[in-house]
Coordinates of C-alpha atoms and ligand atoms in Angstrom, one line a residue:
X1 CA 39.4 -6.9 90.8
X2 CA 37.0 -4.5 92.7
X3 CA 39.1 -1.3 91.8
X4 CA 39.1 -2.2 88.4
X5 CA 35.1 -2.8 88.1
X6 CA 34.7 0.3 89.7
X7 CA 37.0 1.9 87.7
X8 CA 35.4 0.5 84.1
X9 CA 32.2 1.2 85.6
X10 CA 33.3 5.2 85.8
X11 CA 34.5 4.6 82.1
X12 CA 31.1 3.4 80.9
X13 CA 29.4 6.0 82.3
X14 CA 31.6 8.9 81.0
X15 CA 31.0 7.4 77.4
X16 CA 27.2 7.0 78.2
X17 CA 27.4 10.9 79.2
X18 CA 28.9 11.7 75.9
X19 CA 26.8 9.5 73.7
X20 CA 23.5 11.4 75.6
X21 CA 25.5 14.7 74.6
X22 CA 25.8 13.8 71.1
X23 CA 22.3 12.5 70.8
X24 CA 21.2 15.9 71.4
X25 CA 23.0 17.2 68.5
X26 CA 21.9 14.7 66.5
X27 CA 18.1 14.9 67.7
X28 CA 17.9 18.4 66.5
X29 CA 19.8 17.7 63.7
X30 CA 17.9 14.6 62.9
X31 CA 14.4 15.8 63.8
X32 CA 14.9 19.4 62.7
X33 CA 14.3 22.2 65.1
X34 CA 10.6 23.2 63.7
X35 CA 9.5 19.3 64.5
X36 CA 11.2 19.8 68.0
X37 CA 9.6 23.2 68.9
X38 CA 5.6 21.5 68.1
X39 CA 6.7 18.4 69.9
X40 CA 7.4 20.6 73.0
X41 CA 4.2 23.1 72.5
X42 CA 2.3 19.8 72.0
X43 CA 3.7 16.9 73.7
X44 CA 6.5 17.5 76.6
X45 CA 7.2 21.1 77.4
X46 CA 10.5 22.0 76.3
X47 CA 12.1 23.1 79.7
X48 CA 11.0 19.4 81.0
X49 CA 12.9 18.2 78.5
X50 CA 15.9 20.2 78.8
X51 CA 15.8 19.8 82.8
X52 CA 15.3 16.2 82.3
X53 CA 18.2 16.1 79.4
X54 CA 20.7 18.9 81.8
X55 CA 19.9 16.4 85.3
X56 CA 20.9 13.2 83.7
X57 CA 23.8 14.5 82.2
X58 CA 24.6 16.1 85.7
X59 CA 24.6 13.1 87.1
X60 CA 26.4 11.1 84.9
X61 CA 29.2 13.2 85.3
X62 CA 29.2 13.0 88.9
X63 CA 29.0 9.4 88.2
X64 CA 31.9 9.2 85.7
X65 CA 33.7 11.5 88.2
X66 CA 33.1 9.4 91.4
X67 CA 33.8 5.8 89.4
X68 CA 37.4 6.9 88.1
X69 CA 38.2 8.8 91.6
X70 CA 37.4 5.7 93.4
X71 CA 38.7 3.2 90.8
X72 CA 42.3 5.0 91.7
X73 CA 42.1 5.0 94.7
X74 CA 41.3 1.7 95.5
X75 CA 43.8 0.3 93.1
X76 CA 46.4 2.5 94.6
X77 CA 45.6 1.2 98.2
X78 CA 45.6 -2.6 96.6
X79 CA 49.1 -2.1 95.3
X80 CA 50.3 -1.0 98.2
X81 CA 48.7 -3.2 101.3
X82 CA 50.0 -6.1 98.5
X83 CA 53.8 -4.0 99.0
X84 CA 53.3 -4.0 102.5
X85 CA 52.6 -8.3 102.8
X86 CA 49.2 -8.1 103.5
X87 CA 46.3 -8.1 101.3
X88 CA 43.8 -5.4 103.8
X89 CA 40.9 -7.2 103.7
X90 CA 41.0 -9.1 107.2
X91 CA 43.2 -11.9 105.4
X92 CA 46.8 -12.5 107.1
X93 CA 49.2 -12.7 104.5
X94 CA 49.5 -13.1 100.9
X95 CA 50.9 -15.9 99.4
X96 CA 54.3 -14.8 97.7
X97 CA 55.3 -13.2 100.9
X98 CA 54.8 -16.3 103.2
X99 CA 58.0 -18.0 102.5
X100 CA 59.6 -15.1 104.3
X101 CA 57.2 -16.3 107.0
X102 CA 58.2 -19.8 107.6
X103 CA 61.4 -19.9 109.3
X104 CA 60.1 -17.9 112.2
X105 CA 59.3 -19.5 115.5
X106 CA 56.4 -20.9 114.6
X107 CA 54.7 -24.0 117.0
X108 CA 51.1 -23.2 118.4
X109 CA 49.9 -25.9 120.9
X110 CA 45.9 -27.3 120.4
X111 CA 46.2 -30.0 123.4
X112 CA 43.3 -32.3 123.1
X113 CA 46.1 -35.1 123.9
X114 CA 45.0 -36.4 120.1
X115 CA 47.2 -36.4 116.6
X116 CA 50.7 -37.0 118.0
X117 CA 51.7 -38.6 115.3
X118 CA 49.8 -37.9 111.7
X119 CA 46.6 -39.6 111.6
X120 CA 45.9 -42.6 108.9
X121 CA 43.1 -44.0 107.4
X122 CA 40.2 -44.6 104.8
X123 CA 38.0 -42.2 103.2
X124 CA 35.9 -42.9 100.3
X125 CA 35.7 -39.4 99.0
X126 CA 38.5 -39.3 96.2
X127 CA 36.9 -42.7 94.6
X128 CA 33.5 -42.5 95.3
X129 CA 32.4 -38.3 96.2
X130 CA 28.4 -38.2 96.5
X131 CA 28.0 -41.8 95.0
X132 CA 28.6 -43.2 98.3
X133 CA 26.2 -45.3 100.5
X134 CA 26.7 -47.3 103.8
X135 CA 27.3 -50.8 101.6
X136 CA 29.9 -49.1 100.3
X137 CA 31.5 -48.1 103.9
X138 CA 31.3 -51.4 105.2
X139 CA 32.3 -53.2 102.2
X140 CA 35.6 -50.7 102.5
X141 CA 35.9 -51.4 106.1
X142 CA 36.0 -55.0 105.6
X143 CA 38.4 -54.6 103.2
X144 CA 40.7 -52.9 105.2
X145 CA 40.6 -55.1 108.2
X146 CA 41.1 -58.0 105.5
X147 CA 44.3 -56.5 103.9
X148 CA 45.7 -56.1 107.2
X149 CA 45.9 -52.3 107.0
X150 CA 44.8 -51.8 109.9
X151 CA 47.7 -53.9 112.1
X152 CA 50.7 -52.9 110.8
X153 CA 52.1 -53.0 114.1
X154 CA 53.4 -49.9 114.0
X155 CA 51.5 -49.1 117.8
X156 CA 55.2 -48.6 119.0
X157 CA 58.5 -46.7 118.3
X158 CA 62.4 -46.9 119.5
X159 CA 63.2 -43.7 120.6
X160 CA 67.1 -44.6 121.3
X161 CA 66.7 -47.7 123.4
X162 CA 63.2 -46.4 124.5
X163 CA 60.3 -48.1 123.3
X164 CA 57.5 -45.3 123.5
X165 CA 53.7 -46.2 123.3
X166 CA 51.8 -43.8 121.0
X167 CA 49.0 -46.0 120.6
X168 CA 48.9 -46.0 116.6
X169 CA 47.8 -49.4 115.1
X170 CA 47.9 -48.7 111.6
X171 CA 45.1 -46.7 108.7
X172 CA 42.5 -47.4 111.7
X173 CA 40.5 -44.3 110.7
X174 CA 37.2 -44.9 108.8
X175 CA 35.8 -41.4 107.4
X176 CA 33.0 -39.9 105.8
X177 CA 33.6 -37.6 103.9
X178 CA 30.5 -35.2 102.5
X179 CA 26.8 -36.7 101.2
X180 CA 26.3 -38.9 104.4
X181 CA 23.6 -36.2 105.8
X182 CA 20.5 -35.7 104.9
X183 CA 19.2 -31.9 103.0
X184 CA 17.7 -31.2 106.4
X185 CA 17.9 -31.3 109.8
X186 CA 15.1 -33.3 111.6
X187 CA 12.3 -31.8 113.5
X188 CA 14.3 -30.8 116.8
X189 CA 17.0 -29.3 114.7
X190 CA 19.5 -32.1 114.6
X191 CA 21.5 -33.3 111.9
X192 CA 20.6 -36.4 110.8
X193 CA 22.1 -39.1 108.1
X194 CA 20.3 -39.7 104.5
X195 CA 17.4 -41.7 104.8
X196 CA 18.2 -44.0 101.6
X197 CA 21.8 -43.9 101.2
X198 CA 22.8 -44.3 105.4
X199 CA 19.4 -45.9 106.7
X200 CA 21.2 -47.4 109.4
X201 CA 22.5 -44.3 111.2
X202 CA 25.6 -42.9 111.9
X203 CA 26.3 -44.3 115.2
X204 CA 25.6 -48.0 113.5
X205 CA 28.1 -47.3 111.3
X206 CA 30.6 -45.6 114.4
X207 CA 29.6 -49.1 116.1
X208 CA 30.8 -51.2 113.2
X209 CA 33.9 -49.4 113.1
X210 CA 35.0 -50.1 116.7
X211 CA 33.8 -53.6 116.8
X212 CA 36.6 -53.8 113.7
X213 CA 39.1 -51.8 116.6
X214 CA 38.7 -49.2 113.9
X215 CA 38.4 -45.1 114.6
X216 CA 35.3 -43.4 113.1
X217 CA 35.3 -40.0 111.4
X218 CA 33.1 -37.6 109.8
X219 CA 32.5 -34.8 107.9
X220 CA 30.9 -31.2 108.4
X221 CA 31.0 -27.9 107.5
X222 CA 31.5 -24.2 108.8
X223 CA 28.7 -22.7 106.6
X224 CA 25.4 -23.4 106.0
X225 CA 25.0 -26.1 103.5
X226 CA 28.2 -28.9 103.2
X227 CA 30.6 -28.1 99.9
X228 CA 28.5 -31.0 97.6
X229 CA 25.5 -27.9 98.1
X230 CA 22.5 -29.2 99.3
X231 CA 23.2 -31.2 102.5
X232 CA 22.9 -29.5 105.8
X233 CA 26.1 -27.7 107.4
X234 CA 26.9 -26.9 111.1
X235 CA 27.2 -22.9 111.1
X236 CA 25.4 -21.7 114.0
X237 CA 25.1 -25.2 114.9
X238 CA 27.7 -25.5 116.2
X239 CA 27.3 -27.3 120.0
X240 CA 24.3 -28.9 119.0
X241 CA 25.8 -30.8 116.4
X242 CA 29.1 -31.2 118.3
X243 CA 27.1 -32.8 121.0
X244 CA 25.6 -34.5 118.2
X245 CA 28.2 -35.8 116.6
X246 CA 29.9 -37.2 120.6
X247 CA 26.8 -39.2 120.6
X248 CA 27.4 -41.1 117.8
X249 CA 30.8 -41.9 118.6
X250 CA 32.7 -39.8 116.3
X251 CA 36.0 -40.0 116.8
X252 CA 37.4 -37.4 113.9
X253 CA 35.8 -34.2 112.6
X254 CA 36.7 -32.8 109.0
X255 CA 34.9 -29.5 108.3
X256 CA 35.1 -28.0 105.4
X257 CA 34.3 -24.0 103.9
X258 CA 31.7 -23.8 102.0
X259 CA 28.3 -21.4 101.8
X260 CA 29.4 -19.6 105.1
X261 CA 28.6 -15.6 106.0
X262 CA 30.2 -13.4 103.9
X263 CA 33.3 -11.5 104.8
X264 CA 33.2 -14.2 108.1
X265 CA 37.3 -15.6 107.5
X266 CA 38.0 -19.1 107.9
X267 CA 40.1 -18.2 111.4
X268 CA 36.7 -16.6 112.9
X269 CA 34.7 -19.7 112.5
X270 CA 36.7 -22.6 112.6
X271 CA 37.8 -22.2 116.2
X272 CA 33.8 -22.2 117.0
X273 CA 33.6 -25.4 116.3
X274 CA 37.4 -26.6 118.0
X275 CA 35.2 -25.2 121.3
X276 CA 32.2 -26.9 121.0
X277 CA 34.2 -30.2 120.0
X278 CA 35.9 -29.7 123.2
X279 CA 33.1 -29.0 125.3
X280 CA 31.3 -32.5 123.7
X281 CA 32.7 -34.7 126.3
X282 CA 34.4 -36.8 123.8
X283 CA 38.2 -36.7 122.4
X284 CA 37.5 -35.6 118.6
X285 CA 39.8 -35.0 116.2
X286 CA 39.8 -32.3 114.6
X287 CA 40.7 -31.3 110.9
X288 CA 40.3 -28.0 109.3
X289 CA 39.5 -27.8 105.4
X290 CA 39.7 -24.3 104.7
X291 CA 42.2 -25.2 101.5
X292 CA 44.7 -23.2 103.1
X293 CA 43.1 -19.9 102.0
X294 CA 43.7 -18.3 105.4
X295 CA 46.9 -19.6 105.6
X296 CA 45.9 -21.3 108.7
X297 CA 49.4 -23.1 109.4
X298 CA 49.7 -19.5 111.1
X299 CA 46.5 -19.8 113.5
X300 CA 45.3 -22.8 113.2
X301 CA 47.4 -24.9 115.3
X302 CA 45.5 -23.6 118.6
X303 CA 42.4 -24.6 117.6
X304 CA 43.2 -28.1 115.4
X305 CA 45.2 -31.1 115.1
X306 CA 45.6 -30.6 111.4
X307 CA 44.6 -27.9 108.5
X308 CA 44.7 -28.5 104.7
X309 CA 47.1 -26.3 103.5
X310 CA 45.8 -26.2 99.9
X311 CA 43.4 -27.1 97.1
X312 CA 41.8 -30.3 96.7
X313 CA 43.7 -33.6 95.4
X314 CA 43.4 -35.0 92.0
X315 CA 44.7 -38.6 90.6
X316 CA 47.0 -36.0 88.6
X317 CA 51.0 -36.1 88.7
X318 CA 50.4 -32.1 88.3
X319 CA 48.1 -31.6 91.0
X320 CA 50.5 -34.1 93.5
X321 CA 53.4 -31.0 92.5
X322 CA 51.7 -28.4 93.6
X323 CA 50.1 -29.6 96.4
X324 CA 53.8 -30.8 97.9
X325 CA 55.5 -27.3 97.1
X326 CA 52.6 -25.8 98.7
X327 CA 52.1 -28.0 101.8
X328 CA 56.2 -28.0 101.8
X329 CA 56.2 -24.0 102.6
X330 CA 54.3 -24.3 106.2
X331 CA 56.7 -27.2 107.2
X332 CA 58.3 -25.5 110.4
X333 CA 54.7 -25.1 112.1
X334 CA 54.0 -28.8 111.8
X335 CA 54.8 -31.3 114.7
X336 CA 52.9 -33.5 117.6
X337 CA 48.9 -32.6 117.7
X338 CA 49.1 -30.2 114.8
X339 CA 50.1 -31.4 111.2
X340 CA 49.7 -29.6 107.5
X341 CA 47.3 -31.4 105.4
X342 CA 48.0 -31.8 101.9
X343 CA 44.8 -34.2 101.7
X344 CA 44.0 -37.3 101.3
X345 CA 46.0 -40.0 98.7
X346 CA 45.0 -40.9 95.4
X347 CA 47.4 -44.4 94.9
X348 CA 45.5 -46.6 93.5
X349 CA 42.5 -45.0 91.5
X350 CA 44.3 -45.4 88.1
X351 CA 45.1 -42.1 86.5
X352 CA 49.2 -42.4 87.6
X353 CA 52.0 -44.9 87.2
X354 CA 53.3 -46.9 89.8
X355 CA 56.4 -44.5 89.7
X356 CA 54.2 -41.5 90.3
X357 CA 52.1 -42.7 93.2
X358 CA 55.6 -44.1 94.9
X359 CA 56.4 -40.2 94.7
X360 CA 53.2 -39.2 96.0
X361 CA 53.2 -41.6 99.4
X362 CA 56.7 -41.4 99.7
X363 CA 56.7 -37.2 100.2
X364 CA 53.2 -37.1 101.5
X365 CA 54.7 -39.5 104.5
X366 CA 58.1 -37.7 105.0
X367 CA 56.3 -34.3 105.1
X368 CA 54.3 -36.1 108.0
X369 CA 51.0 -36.0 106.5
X370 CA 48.0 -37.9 107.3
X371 CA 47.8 -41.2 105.1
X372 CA 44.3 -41.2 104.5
X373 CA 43.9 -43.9 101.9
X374 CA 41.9 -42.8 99.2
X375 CA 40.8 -45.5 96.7
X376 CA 38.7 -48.9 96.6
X377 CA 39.9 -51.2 99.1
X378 CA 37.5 -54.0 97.9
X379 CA 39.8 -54.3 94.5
X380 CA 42.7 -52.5 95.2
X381 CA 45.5 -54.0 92.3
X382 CA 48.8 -55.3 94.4
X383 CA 51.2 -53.2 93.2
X384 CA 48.9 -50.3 95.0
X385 CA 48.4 -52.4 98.1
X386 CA 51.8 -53.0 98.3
X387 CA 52.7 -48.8 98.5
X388 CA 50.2 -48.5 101.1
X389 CA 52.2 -51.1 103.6
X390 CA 55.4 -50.2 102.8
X391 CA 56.2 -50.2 106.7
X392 CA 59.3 -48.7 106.6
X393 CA 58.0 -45.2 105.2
X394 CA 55.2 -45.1 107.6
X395 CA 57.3 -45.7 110.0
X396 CA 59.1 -42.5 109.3
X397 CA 55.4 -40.6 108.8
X398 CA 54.8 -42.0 112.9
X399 CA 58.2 -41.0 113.9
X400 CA 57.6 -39.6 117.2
X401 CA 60.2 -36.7 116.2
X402 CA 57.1 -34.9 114.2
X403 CA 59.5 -33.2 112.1
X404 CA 58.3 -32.5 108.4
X405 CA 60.9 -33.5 105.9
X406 CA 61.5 -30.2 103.4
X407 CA 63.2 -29.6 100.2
X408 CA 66.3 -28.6 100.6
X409 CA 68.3 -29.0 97.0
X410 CA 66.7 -28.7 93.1
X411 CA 68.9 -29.7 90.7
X412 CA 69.3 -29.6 86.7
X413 CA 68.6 -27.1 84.4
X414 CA 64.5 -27.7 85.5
X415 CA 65.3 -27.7 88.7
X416 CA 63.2 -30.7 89.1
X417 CA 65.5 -33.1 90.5
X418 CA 64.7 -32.8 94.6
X419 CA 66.3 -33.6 98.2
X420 CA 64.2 -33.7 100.2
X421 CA 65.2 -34.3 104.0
X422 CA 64.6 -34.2 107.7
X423 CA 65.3 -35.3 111.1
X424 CA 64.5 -38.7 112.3
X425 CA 64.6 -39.4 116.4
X426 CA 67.6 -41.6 117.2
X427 CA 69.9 -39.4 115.6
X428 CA 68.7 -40.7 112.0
X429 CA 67.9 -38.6 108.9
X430 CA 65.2 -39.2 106.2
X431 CA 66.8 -38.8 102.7
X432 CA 64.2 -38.6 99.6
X433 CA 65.2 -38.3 96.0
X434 CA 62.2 -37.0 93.7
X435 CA 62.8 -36.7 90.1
X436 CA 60.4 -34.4 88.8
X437 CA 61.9 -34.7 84.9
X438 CA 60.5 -36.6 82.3
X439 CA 63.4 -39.1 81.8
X440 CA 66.2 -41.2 84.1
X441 CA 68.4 -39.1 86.0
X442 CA 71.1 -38.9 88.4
X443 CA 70.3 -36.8 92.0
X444 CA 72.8 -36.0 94.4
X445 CA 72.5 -35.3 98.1
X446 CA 75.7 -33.3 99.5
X447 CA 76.4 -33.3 103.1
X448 CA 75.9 -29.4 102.9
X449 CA 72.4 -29.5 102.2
X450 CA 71.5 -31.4 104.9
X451 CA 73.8 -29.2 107.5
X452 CA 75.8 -32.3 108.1
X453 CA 79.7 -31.0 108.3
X454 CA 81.9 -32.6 105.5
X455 CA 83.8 -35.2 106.5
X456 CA 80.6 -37.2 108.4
X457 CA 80.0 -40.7 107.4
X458 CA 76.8 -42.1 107.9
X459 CA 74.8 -45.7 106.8
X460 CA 72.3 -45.9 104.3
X461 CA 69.4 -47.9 104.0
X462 CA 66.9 -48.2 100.9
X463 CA 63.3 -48.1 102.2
X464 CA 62.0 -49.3 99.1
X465 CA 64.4 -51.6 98.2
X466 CA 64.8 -52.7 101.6
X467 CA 67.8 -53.0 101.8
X468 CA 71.0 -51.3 103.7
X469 CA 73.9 -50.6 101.4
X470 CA 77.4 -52.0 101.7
X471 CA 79.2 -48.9 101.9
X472 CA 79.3 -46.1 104.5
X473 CA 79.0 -42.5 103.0
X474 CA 80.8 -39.9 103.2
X475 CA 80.2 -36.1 101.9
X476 CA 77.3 -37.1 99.8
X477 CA 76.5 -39.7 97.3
X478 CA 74.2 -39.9 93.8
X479 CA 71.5 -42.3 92.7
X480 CA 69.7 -43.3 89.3
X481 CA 65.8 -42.0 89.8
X482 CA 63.5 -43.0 86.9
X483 CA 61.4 -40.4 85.7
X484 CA 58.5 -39.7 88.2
X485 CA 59.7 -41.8 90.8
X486 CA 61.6 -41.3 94.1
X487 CA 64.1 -42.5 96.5
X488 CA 63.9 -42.8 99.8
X489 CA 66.8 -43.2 102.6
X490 CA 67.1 -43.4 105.8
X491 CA 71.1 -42.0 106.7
X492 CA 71.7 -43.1 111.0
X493 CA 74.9 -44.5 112.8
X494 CA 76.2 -40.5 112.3
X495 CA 79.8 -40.9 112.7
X496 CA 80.7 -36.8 113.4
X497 CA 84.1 -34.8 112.8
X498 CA 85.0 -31.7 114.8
X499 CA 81.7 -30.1 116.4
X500 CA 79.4 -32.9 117.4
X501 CA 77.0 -30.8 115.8
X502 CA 74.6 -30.8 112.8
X503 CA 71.8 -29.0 112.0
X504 CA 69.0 -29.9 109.4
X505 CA 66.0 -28.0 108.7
X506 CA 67.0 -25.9 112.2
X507 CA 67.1 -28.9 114.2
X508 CA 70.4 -29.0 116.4
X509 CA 71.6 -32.8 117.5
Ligands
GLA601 C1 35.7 -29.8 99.5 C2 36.9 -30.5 100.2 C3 37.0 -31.9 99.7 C4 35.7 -32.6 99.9 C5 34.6 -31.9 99.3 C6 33.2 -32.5 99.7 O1 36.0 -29.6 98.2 O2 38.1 -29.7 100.0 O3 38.1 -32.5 100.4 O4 35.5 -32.8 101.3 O5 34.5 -30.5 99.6 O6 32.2 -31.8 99.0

């Protein structure tokens, strides 16, 4: 964009040259040469006005000269870092080269013991953004504990006959998202909450969370002011507000991208604050909102437990698309204590069907995502509720595998009809069916596009149906999707041929 301003810019000037160089013509012509000769006895001496005429026309020359030399040269040098994968300007890749990128080794290790398996939780931001206030938190909270979201039980796994602790008891993560802070920092320099929408503090409202056996999280950013514009951010703040934020109990940091230094990439500043976070003396979370513009699946896994990976959500069956495919690219550098963020989920705030936000929770939780619960709790409808505790698909989001579930067949002439799959522990495989088309159709799994050898029979269970099928399968098998909706299966009991081998999405049983 740059090359081209410059380049236009050269252009103007050139035509600005000629226009003066005409001008002169036409003065003479205009004003007659006898007028000209008593303006310059009389009013400006002629050689001024020559010199002045010959040195701006100089220099718009030069100008032109120096505009269209440059213009070329930096489009040339654009083309060909963009060629060469990368875009020259301190970022690390460009987007159409990264699937190239993805099956490389890929796992980077942030240990803060936190995020083994994908967080879940409540955020008010999607329903509420700035028109939030603390009745509104603990009218949510309540809510939550209420509905029994918090105690799904899910606080252990079978890992063959193992039964593995991983502490997890459910969405037990309350979070504020932007607006809780105040436009400016008190008198000592320390961030402090709104004085009429949070009176009661931040760590009241960390407080009320535990007593509920709840998680509390919060939200900052790594610029100067927070992404809503006027509230105060955390660059150059850094371990003061970290220290800050320990004292309040904060159990989960979001920090978002906004109004930072210029030319200052997201993979400079984040892992400032992943330090000072550590240094805090409390175990925080820590989620990176840099809407993937970094590609920070690349670095960000040594300085965070999870990193958005794209733009922001919308209740929008368009939006949900993109953000999958997107999020779906950087699956092989997800797993335990680092997870791709697609953000948070938008079932139940009305602008999709019941079909659409099946789709959305069902992918969002086999691509190991965190389930941050998006909507009114207070008067959530059932048929919204009743997505959000489906146990058996958050059971496969808390599988203690941490494998993200990836496309890995489109189908139909819009190839729009998905598998999606991945690797379950026990020896188990998640199955999803996602049809993208606008009307009732029939997807098929084959055994080859899971890497299962032909032959391999396996059982099937329904996990929204809840129920197991009759039949063991063999090769493959197709279902009836409605339009928007989505399947998802659980294949285990994997009878094998010849190798006792298989191989999905590069993981060797
Ligand atoms: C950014 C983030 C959103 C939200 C808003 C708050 O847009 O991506 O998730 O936190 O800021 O202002």
């Amino acid at each position: 964009m740059r090359s081209i301003v410059v380049l236009v810019a050269g252009l103007v000037l050139g035509w600005i040259d000629r226009a003066l160089d005409l001008s002169r013509t036409f003065l003479v012509r205009w004003i007659g040469v006898k007028r000209l000769h008593w303006i310059s006895k009389h009013l400006v001496p002629w050689s001024l006005l020559y010199w002045i005429g010959g040195t701006l026309r100089r220099n718009f020359v030069m100008w032109r000269n120096c505009g269209v030399i440059l213009g070329v040269v930096l489009l040339t040098w654009k083309t060909q870092s963009r060629l060469l994968g990368s875009s020259g300007n301190g970022k690390m890749q460009t987007k159409w080269n990264v699937t190239a990128a993805v099956p490389l080794p890929r796992r980077l290790v942030y240990d803060n013991g936190l995020g083994k398996t994908p967080i879940m939780g409540w955020s008010g931001w999607n329903k509420y953004e700035c028109k939030i206030n603390e009745k509104i938190v603990f009218g949510n909270t309540d809510a939550l504990v209420r509905h029994g979201l918090d105690q799904l039980g899910y606080n252990y796994v079978i890992v063959g006959n193992i039964s593995q602790s991983h502490g997890f008891f459910g969405y037990y993560f309350l979070c504020l998202d932007d607006c809780w802070a105040a436009y400016k920092r008190d008198k000592q320099g320390n961030l402090k909450s709104h004085p009429t929408t949070f009176p009661s503090g931040m760590k009241a409202l960390a407080d009320y969370a535990h007593s509920k056996g709840l998680k509390f999280g919060l939200y900052s950013d790594a610029g100067r002011r927070t992404c809503i514009g006027h509230r105060a951010g955390s660059e150059d703040h850094e371990i003061r507000d970290a220290k800050t934020f320990a004292s309040w109990g904060v159990d989960y940091l979001k920090y978002d991208n906004c109004f930072h230094k210029k030319h200052y990439y997201p993979h400079l500043r984040y892992p400032v604050m992943s330090e000072a976070l550590n240094k805090s003396g409390r175990p925080i979370f820590y989620t990176i909102c840099e809407w993937g513009e970094d590609h920070p699946a690349l670095w960000a896994g040594k300085y965070a437990n999870s990193w958005r990976t794209s733009l922001d959500v919308k209740d929008r069956w368009d939006r949900i698309q993109i953000l999958a495919d997107d999020n779906n690219m950087w699956a092989a550098y997800a797993g335990p204590g680092g997870w791709n963020d697609p953000d948070m989920l938008q079932v139940g705030n009305g602008r999709m069907s019941v079909a659409e936000y099946r789709s959305h929770f069902s992918i969002w939780s086999i691509m190991k995502a965190p389930l941050i619960i998006g909507c009114e709790l207070r008067k959530i409808r059932e048929e919204h509720l009743e997505i959000y505790k489906n146990k058996e698909i958050i059971d496969i989001n808390q599988d203690p595998l941490g494998i993200q579930a990836r496309k890995v067949s489109r189908q139909g002439r819009c190839k729009c009809r998905e598998v999606w799959a991945g690797p379950l522990s026990g020896k188990r495989i998640v199955l999803a069916l996602w049809n993208r088309d606008w009307r009732r159709v029939a997807i098929k799994v084959n055994w080859f596009d899971l890497g299962l050898e032909p032959g391999v029979s396996v059982r099937v269970r329904d996990l929204w149906k809840h129920e197991d099928w009759s039949e063991r399968q063999q090769d493959g098998f197709e279902v009836a999707i409605d339009s928007h909706d989505c399947g998802v299966y659980i294949l285990s009991d994997v009878r094998l041929t010849s190798d006792n081998v298989y191989v999905i999405a590069d993981h060797v049983f």
